[in-house]
Coordinates of C-alpha atoms in Angstrom, one line a residue:
M1 CA 0.0 0.0 0.0
E2 CA 1.3 3.5 -0.9
Y3 CA 1.2 6.2 1.8
S4 CA 1.5 9.9 1.8
I5 CA 4.0 10.9 4.5
L6 CA 5.2 14.3 5.7
V7 CA 8.6 14.8 7.5
V8 CA 8.9 18.0 9.5
D9 CA 12.4 19.0 10.7
D10 CA 14.6 22.2 10.6
Q11 CA 17.7 20.1 9.9
P12 CA 17.9 19.0 6.2
E13 CA 20.2 16.0 7.0
N14 CA 17.5 14.7 9.4
I15 CA 14.9 14.9 6.6
R16 CA 17.2 13.1 4.2
F17 CA 17.9 10.3 6.7
I18 CA 14.3 9.7 7.6
S19 CA 13.3 9.9 3.9
I20 CA 15.8 7.1 3.0
L21 CA 14.5 4.9 5.8
L22 CA 10.9 5.4 4.5
K23 CA 11.9 4.5 1.0
E24 CA 13.6 1.4 2.2
M25 CA 10.3 0.4 3.9
E26 CA 8.7 0.7 0.4
L27 CA 5.8 2.8 1.7
G28 CA 5.6 4.7 -1.6
N29 CA 7.2 7.8 -3.3
K30 CA 4.9 10.4 -1.8
I31 CA 7.3 11.7 0.8
Y32 CA 7.0 15.4 1.6
S33 CA 9.1 17.7 3.9
A34 CA 8.8 21.0 5.7
P35 CA 11.3 23.0 7.8
N36 CA 8.9 23.9 10.6
G37 CA 5.3 23.6 11.8
K38 CA 4.1 26.8 10.1
V39 CA 5.2 25.6 6.6
A40 CA 3.9 22.1 7.4
L41 CA 0.4 23.5 8.1
G42 CA 0.2 25.1 4.7
L43 CA 1.4 21.9 3.0
I44 CA -1.1 19.7 4.9
E45 CA -4.0 21.8 3.6
K46 CA -3.0 20.6 0.1
I47 CA -1.8 17.0 0.5
T48 CA -3.5 15.6 3.8
P49 CA -0.8 13.1 4.6
D50 CA -1.4 9.6 6.0
L51 CA 1.4 10.0 8.6
I52 CA 3.4 12.9 10.0
L53 CA 6.9 12.5 11.6
S54 CA 7.9 15.8 13.2
D55 CA 10.8 17.1 15.3
W56 CA 9.9 18.9 18.5
G57 CA 12.3 21.9 18.5
M58 CA 11.9 24.1 15.4
P59 CA 11.8 27.8 14.8
E60 CA 8.5 29.8 14.2
M61 CA 6.3 26.8 15.1
D62 CA 7.6 23.7 17.0
G63 CA 6.4 20.2 16.8
L64 CA 4.0 20.4 19.8
E65 CA 2.4 23.6 18.5
L66 CA 1.9 21.8 15.1
L67 CA 0.3 18.8 16.8
K68 CA -2.1 21.0 18.8
A69 CA -3.1 22.9 15.7
L70 CA -3.8 19.7 13.8
K71 CA -5.9 18.3 16.7
A72 CA -8.0 21.4 16.8
S73 CA -9.2 20.9 13.2
H74 CA -11.9 18.3 12.4
K75 CA -10.2 17.7 9.0
T76 CA -6.7 16.9 10.4
K77 CA -7.4 15.6 14.0
D78 CA -7.2 11.9 13.0
I79 CA -3.8 12.1 11.1
P80 CA -1.3 9.9 13.0
F81 CA 1.6 11.9 14.4
I82 CA 5.0 10.6 15.6
M83 CA 7.0 13.1 17.6
I84 CA 10.9 12.9 17.3
S85 CA 13.3 14.7 19.6
A86 CA 16.8 14.6 21.0
I87 CA 16.1 17.2 23.8
K88 CA 12.5 16.7 24.9
I89 CA 13.1 13.1 26.1
D90 CA 12.2 13.5 29.8
A91 CA 9.0 11.9 31.2
A92 CA 7.2 15.3 31.7
S93 CA 7.8 16.2 28.0
M94 CA 6.7 12.9 26.7
K95 CA 3.6 13.0 29.0
E96 CA 2.8 16.5 27.6
S97 CA 3.0 15.3 24.0
F98 CA 0.9 12.2 24.6
E99 CA -1.8 14.3 26.3
A100 CA -1.8 16.6 23.3
G101 CA -2.6 13.6 21.1
V102 CA 0.7 12.2 19.7
H103 CA 0.5 8.6 18.5
D104 CA 4.1 7.6 19.2
Y105 CA 7.5 9.0 20.3
L106 CA 11.0 8.5 19.0
K107 CA 14.1 9.6 20.9
K108 CA 17.1 10.7 18.9
P109 CA 19.3 9.0 18.1
F110 CA 17.2 6.0 17.1
D111 CA 18.2 2.9 15.1
K112 CA 16.7 1.7 12.0
L113 CA 14.9 -1.3 13.5
E114 CA 13.1 0.8 16.1
F115 CA 12.1 3.4 13.5
V116 CA 10.7 0.7 11.2
A117 CA 8.8 -0.9 14.0
R118 CA 7.2 2.3 15.3
V119 CA 6.2 3.6 11.8
T120 CA 4.8 0.2 10.8
A121 CA 2.8 -0.1 14.0
T122 CA 1.4 3.4 13.7
L123 CA 0.3 2.9 10.1
K124 CA -1.3 -0.5 10.9
L125 CA -3.2 1.0 13.8
Q126 CA -4.3 3.9 11.6
D127 CA -5.5 1.5 8.9
A128 CA -7.5 -0.5 11.5
Y129 CA -9.0 2.7 12.9
L130 CA -10.1 3.9 9.5
K131 CA -11.6 0.5 8.7
I132 CA -13.5 0.6 12.0
K133 CA -14.6 4.2 11.4
K134 CA -15.9 3.2 7.9
N135 CA -17.7 0.2 9.3
G136 CA -19.2 2.4 12.1
E137 CA -20.5 4.9 9.5
E138 CA -22.0 2.1 7.5
I139 CA -23.6 0.7 10.6
A140 CA -24.9 4.2 11.4
N141 CA -26.3 4.5 7.9
Q142 CA -28.0 1.1 8.2
A143 CA -29.4 2.1 11.6
L144 CA -30.8 5.3 10.1
L145 CA -32.3 3.3 7.2
I146 CA -33.9 0.8 9.6
S147 CA -35.3 3.6 11.6
K148 CA -36.9 5.2 8.5
Q149 CA -38.3 1.8 7.5
H150 CA -39.7 1.3 11.0
E151 CA -41.4 4.7 10.8
E152 CA -42.8 3.8 7.4
L153 CA -44.1 0.5 8.7
Q154 CA -45.7 2.3 11.7
K155 CA -47.3 4.7 9.2
L156 CA -48.6 1.9 7.1
N157 CA -49.9 0.1 10.1
M158 CA -51.7 3.2 11.3
L159 CA -53.1 3.6 7.8
K160 CA -54.4 0.0 7.8
D161 CA -56.0 0.5 11.2
R162 CA -57.7 3.8 10.0
I163 CA -59.0 2.2 6.8
F164 CA -60.4 -0.8 8.7
S165 CA -61.9 1.5 11.3
I166 CA -63.6 3.6 8.6
I167 CA -64.8 0.6 6.6
S168 CA -66.2 -1.2 9.7
H169 CA -68.0 1.9 11.0
D170 CA -69.1 3.9 7.9
V171 CA -69.5 1.3 5.2
R172 CA -71.4 -1.3 7.3
A173 CA -74.1 1.2 8.2
P174 CA -75.3 2.0 4.6
L175 CA -74.8 -1.6 3.6
A176 CA -77.0 -2.7 6.4
T177 CA -79.6 -0.3 5.2
L178 CA -79.4 -1.6 1.7
D179 CA -79.6 -5.2 3.0
G180 CA -82.8 -4.3 4.9
L181 CA -84.3 -2.7 1.8
L182 CA -83.5 -5.8 -0.3
E183 CA -85.2 -7.9 2.3
I184 CA -88.3 -5.8 1.9
F185 CA -88.1 -5.9 -1.9
S186 CA -87.7 -9.7 -1.9
D187 CA -90.5 -10.3 0.6
E188 CA -93.5 -11.3 -1.5
E189 CA -95.9 -10.7 1.4
I190 CA -95.0 -7.0 1.5
Q191 CA -96.9 -4.9 -1.1
L192 CA -95.4 -1.5 -1.8
D193 CA -97.4 1.3 -3.4
E194 CA -95.8 3.7 -5.9
K195 CA -95.1 6.4 -3.3
E196 CA -93.4 3.9 -0.9
L197 CA -91.3 2.5 -3.8
I198 CA -90.1 5.9 -4.8
G199 CA -89.1 6.7 -1.3
Y200 CA -87.2 3.5 -0.9
V201 CA -85.4 4.0 -4.3
G202 CA -84.4 7.5 -3.0
T203 CA -83.0 5.9 0.1
V204 CA -81.0 3.3 -2.0
K205 CA -79.6 6.2 -4.1
T206 CA -78.6 8.2 -1.1
E207 CA -76.9 5.2 0.5
L208 CA -75.1 4.3 -2.7
N209 CA -73.9 7.9 -3.1
S210 CA -72.6 7.8 0.4
I211 CA -70.6 4.6 -0.2
Q212 CA -69.3 5.9 -3.5
S213 CA -68.2 9.2 -1.9
L214 CA -66.6 7.4 1.0
M215 CA -64.7 5.0 -1.3
D216 CA -63.5 7.9 -3.5
N217 CA -62.1 9.7 -0.5
L218 CA -60.7 6.6 1.1
L219 CA -58.8 5.6 -2.0
Y220 CA -57.5 9.1 -2.7
W221 CA -56.4 9.4 0.9
A222 CA -54.7 5.9 0.9
K223 CA -52.8 6.8 -2.2
S224 CA -51.6 10.1 -0.7
Q225 CA -50.4 8.3 2.5
L226 CA -48.6 5.5 0.7
A227 CA -46.4 7.7 -1.5
N228 CA -45.4 11.2 -2.1
R229 CA -47.9 12.1 -4.9
E230 CA -46.3 14.1 -7.6
M231 CA -48.4 17.2 -8.5
S232 CA -49.4 17.6 -12.1
K233 CA -49.7 21.4 -12.4
T234 CA -51.4 23.3 -15.2
D235 CA -53.6 26.4 -15.7
V236 CA -56.9 26.0 -13.8
N237 CA -60.0 28.1 -14.3
I238 CA -61.7 28.2 -10.9
N239 CA -65.0 29.3 -12.4
E240 CA -65.1 26.3 -14.7
V241 CA -64.2 23.9 -11.9
T242 CA -66.8 25.4 -9.6
Q243 CA -69.5 25.1 -12.3
E244 CA -68.6 21.5 -13.0
I245 CA -68.9 20.7 -9.3
S246 CA -72.2 22.5 -8.9
E247 CA -73.6 20.5 -11.9
L248 CA -72.4 17.3 -10.2
F249 CA -74.4 18.2 -7.1
H250 CA -77.4 19.6 -9.0
D251 CA -79.9 17.0 -7.8
K252 CA -78.9 17.6 -4.2
I253 CA -79.1 21.4 -4.6
V254 CA -82.5 21.1 -6.1
K255 CA -83.7 18.6 -3.5
K256 CA -82.8 20.9 -0.6
S257 CA -83.9 24.1 -2.5
L258 CA -80.5 25.7 -2.1
D259 CA -79.4 28.9 -3.8
F260 CA -75.9 28.7 -5.3
Y261 CA -73.7 31.7 -6.2
N262 CA -70.4 31.4 -8.0
H263 CA -68.4 34.5 -7.4
A264 CA -65.2 33.2 -9.0
N265 CA -64.4 35.5 -11.9
S266 CA -64.7 33.7 -15.2
N267 CA -61.2 35.0 -16.2
T268 CA -59.6 33.8 -13.0
T269 CA -56.9 31.2 -13.8
I270 CA -54.3 29.9 -11.4
Y271 CA -51.4 27.5 -11.9
G272 CA -51.9 24.3 -9.8
D273 CA -52.9 20.7 -9.7
K274 CA -56.5 20.6 -11.1
N275 CA -57.3 17.3 -9.6
V276 CA -56.3 18.5 -6.1
I277 CA -58.1 21.8 -6.4
S278 CA -61.2 20.1 -7.8
F279 CA -61.1 17.4 -5.1
V280 CA -60.9 20.1 -2.3
I281 CA -63.7 22.3 -3.7
R282 CA -65.9 19.2 -4.3
N283 CA -65.4 18.0 -0.7
L284 CA -66.0 21.5 0.8
F285 CA -69.1 21.9 -1.5
A286 CA -70.5 18.5 -0.4
N287 CA -69.9 19.5 3.2
A288 CA -71.7 22.8 2.7
I289 CA -74.7 21.0 1.2
K290 CA -74.8 18.4 4.0
F291 CA -75.0 21.0 6.8
T292 CA -77.1 23.6 5.1
P293 CA -80.9 23.3 5.7
I294 CA -83.6 23.5 3.1
G295 CA -83.8 26.9 1.5
G296 CA -80.2 27.9 2.5
R297 CA -77.5 29.5 0.4
I298 CA -74.0 28.3 -0.7
T299 CA -71.4 30.7 -2.2
V300 CA -68.0 30.1 -3.8
D301 CA -65.8 33.2 -3.5
L302 CA -62.3 33.9 -4.8
K303 CA -59.8 36.6 -3.8
V304 CA -56.2 37.3 -4.8
I305 CA -54.2 38.4 -1.7
E306 CA -50.5 39.4 -2.4
D307 CA -48.9 36.2 -3.8
S308 CA -51.7 33.8 -3.0
V309 CA -55.2 32.9 -4.1
V310 CA -57.9 32.4 -1.4
I311 CA -60.9 30.2 -2.4
S312 CA -63.8 30.1 0.0
V313 CA -67.0 28.0 0.2
I314 CA -69.5 29.8 2.3
D315 CA -72.8 28.4 3.6
T316 CA -75.8 29.5 5.7
G317 CA -75.8 26.1 7.5
V318 CA -76.1 25.0 11.1
G319 CA -72.6 26.2 12.0
M320 CA -70.2 24.8 14.6
D321 CA -69.3 25.7 18.2
K322 CA -65.7 26.2 19.5
E323 CA -65.3 22.6 20.6
V324 CA -66.1 21.2 17.2
L325 CA -63.9 23.9 15.4
D326 CA -60.9 23.0 17.6
S327 CA -61.1 19.3 16.7
I328 CA -62.4 19.4 13.1
F329 CA -59.0 18.7 11.6
D330 CA -57.8 16.3 14.4
E331 CA -57.0 12.9 12.9
D332 CA -57.9 11.2 16.2
M333 CA -61.4 12.8 16.3
V334 CA -62.8 12.3 12.8
S335 CA -66.4 13.6 12.8
T336 CA -69.3 11.4 11.7
Q337 CA -72.0 13.9 12.4
K338 CA -75.1 13.6 10.2
G339 CA -76.3 16.4 7.9
T340 CA -79.5 18.4 8.1
S341 CA -81.3 15.8 5.9
G342 CA -79.7 12.8 7.5
E343 CA -76.7 12.7 5.2
V344 CA -73.8 10.6 6.6
G345 CA -70.1 11.0 6.2
T346 CA -66.7 10.1 7.7
G347 CA -65.0 13.5 8.1
L348 CA -62.2 11.9 6.1
G349 CA -62.7 14.4 3.3
L350 CA -61.8 17.4 5.4
M351 CA -58.7 15.7 6.8
L352 CA -57.6 14.8 3.3
C353 CA -58.3 18.3 2.0
K354 CA -56.1 19.8 4.6
E355 CA -53.2 17.3 3.8
L356 CA -53.5 18.0 0.1
I357 CA -53.5 21.7 0.4
E358 CA -50.5 21.6 2.8
Q359 CA -48.7 19.4 0.2
N360 CA -49.3 22.3 -2.2
K361 CA -47.7 24.7 0.3
G362 CA -51.1 26.2 1.2
S363 CA -53.4 26.2 4.2
L364 CA -57.0 25.3 5.0
S365 CA -59.0 27.3 7.6
V366 CA -62.6 27.5 8.8
K367 CA -64.8 30.1 10.5
S368 CA -68.1 29.2 11.9
E369 CA -70.9 30.4 14.2
I370 CA -73.8 28.3 15.5
G371 CA -77.0 29.0 13.5
K372 CA -75.3 31.3 11.0
G373 CA -73.1 29.0 8.9
S374 CA -69.5 28.2 8.1
T375 CA -66.8 29.5 5.8
F376 CA -64.1 27.1 4.7
S377 CA -61.2 28.8 2.9
F378 CA -58.0 27.4 1.4
T379 CA -55.0 29.4 0.3
I380 CA -52.6 28.3 -2.4
P381 CA -49.5 30.2 -3.6
I382 CA -49.6 31.8 -7.1
E383 CA -46.9 30.2 -9.2
N384 CA -46.0 31.4 -12.7

């Protein structure tokens, strides 16, 4: 193995002698020299040697000062250092150098055998240290990877528990209702008139819509939890999106005799993920319909404030008290409150809306007052 070695001594003949010994050891041809610690520091910044052999007594900066300077730097503190001296050979001096961080000590004059033994031992120890350090870093990286995988598994486990909880609680109820209706339809002894049949068909439609809405939200939410969903951004006309959503809910709007006002300017276009924006407005719109009584009003408003767009869905519904407002986005307190006409839901839509908006570097907020209605607003940055 070839090493890069620096010899520091103010006596040229000493440098020549040590260089000869190093070459005889066949450690390589990268042998550098410096007349004092100051010059050596400048050279070390360029070559970063594998070993330094330095005399103690030198002008401008001696060997001990050089050693302390190297140990003070994170980049050079691990370079092995052998101190060489003919004067500082007393126990106190040797103790001082070892406390400063020297790896070994050679007293002048030294013979070839001792020199070879100490240099060889120091390089072997350094190689072992570097190998252990590398293995330690690899172990640390593996530990970090395992920790991240553990977090992902915990996240997936929580996702599984949440999905099972929602399915068991909110899918079973409408399915049980449908099962009961099918029992009525299949019972030959039960004779239904036209009015009753229309009523039951309406119930079936409501329950199926509830399940469909739940599954749409559930699948969308599960996808967003399993992976970092990449946003597909394009120009989005908010007026068109709002009109499409109002047409989607036309039957429900008519059924509850609701007035709908779209105040999003027809020329208002923003740059964002149309699927996300449509999903959020659709859920907020469905929520407004659910909690607005017959004859109420729903308004979609849009404002440009500095470098953001604020889209609001405003209703004249039942409103919420402070306790409900404080927990409305809490994952551990997902609401299943029924609407003004008995509509059911999971609260999952609002939670997902919040997550999606935050993924788009925006925010979702709500203002509400009992008996006067609610305003859900989401803000997204304007991007060109």
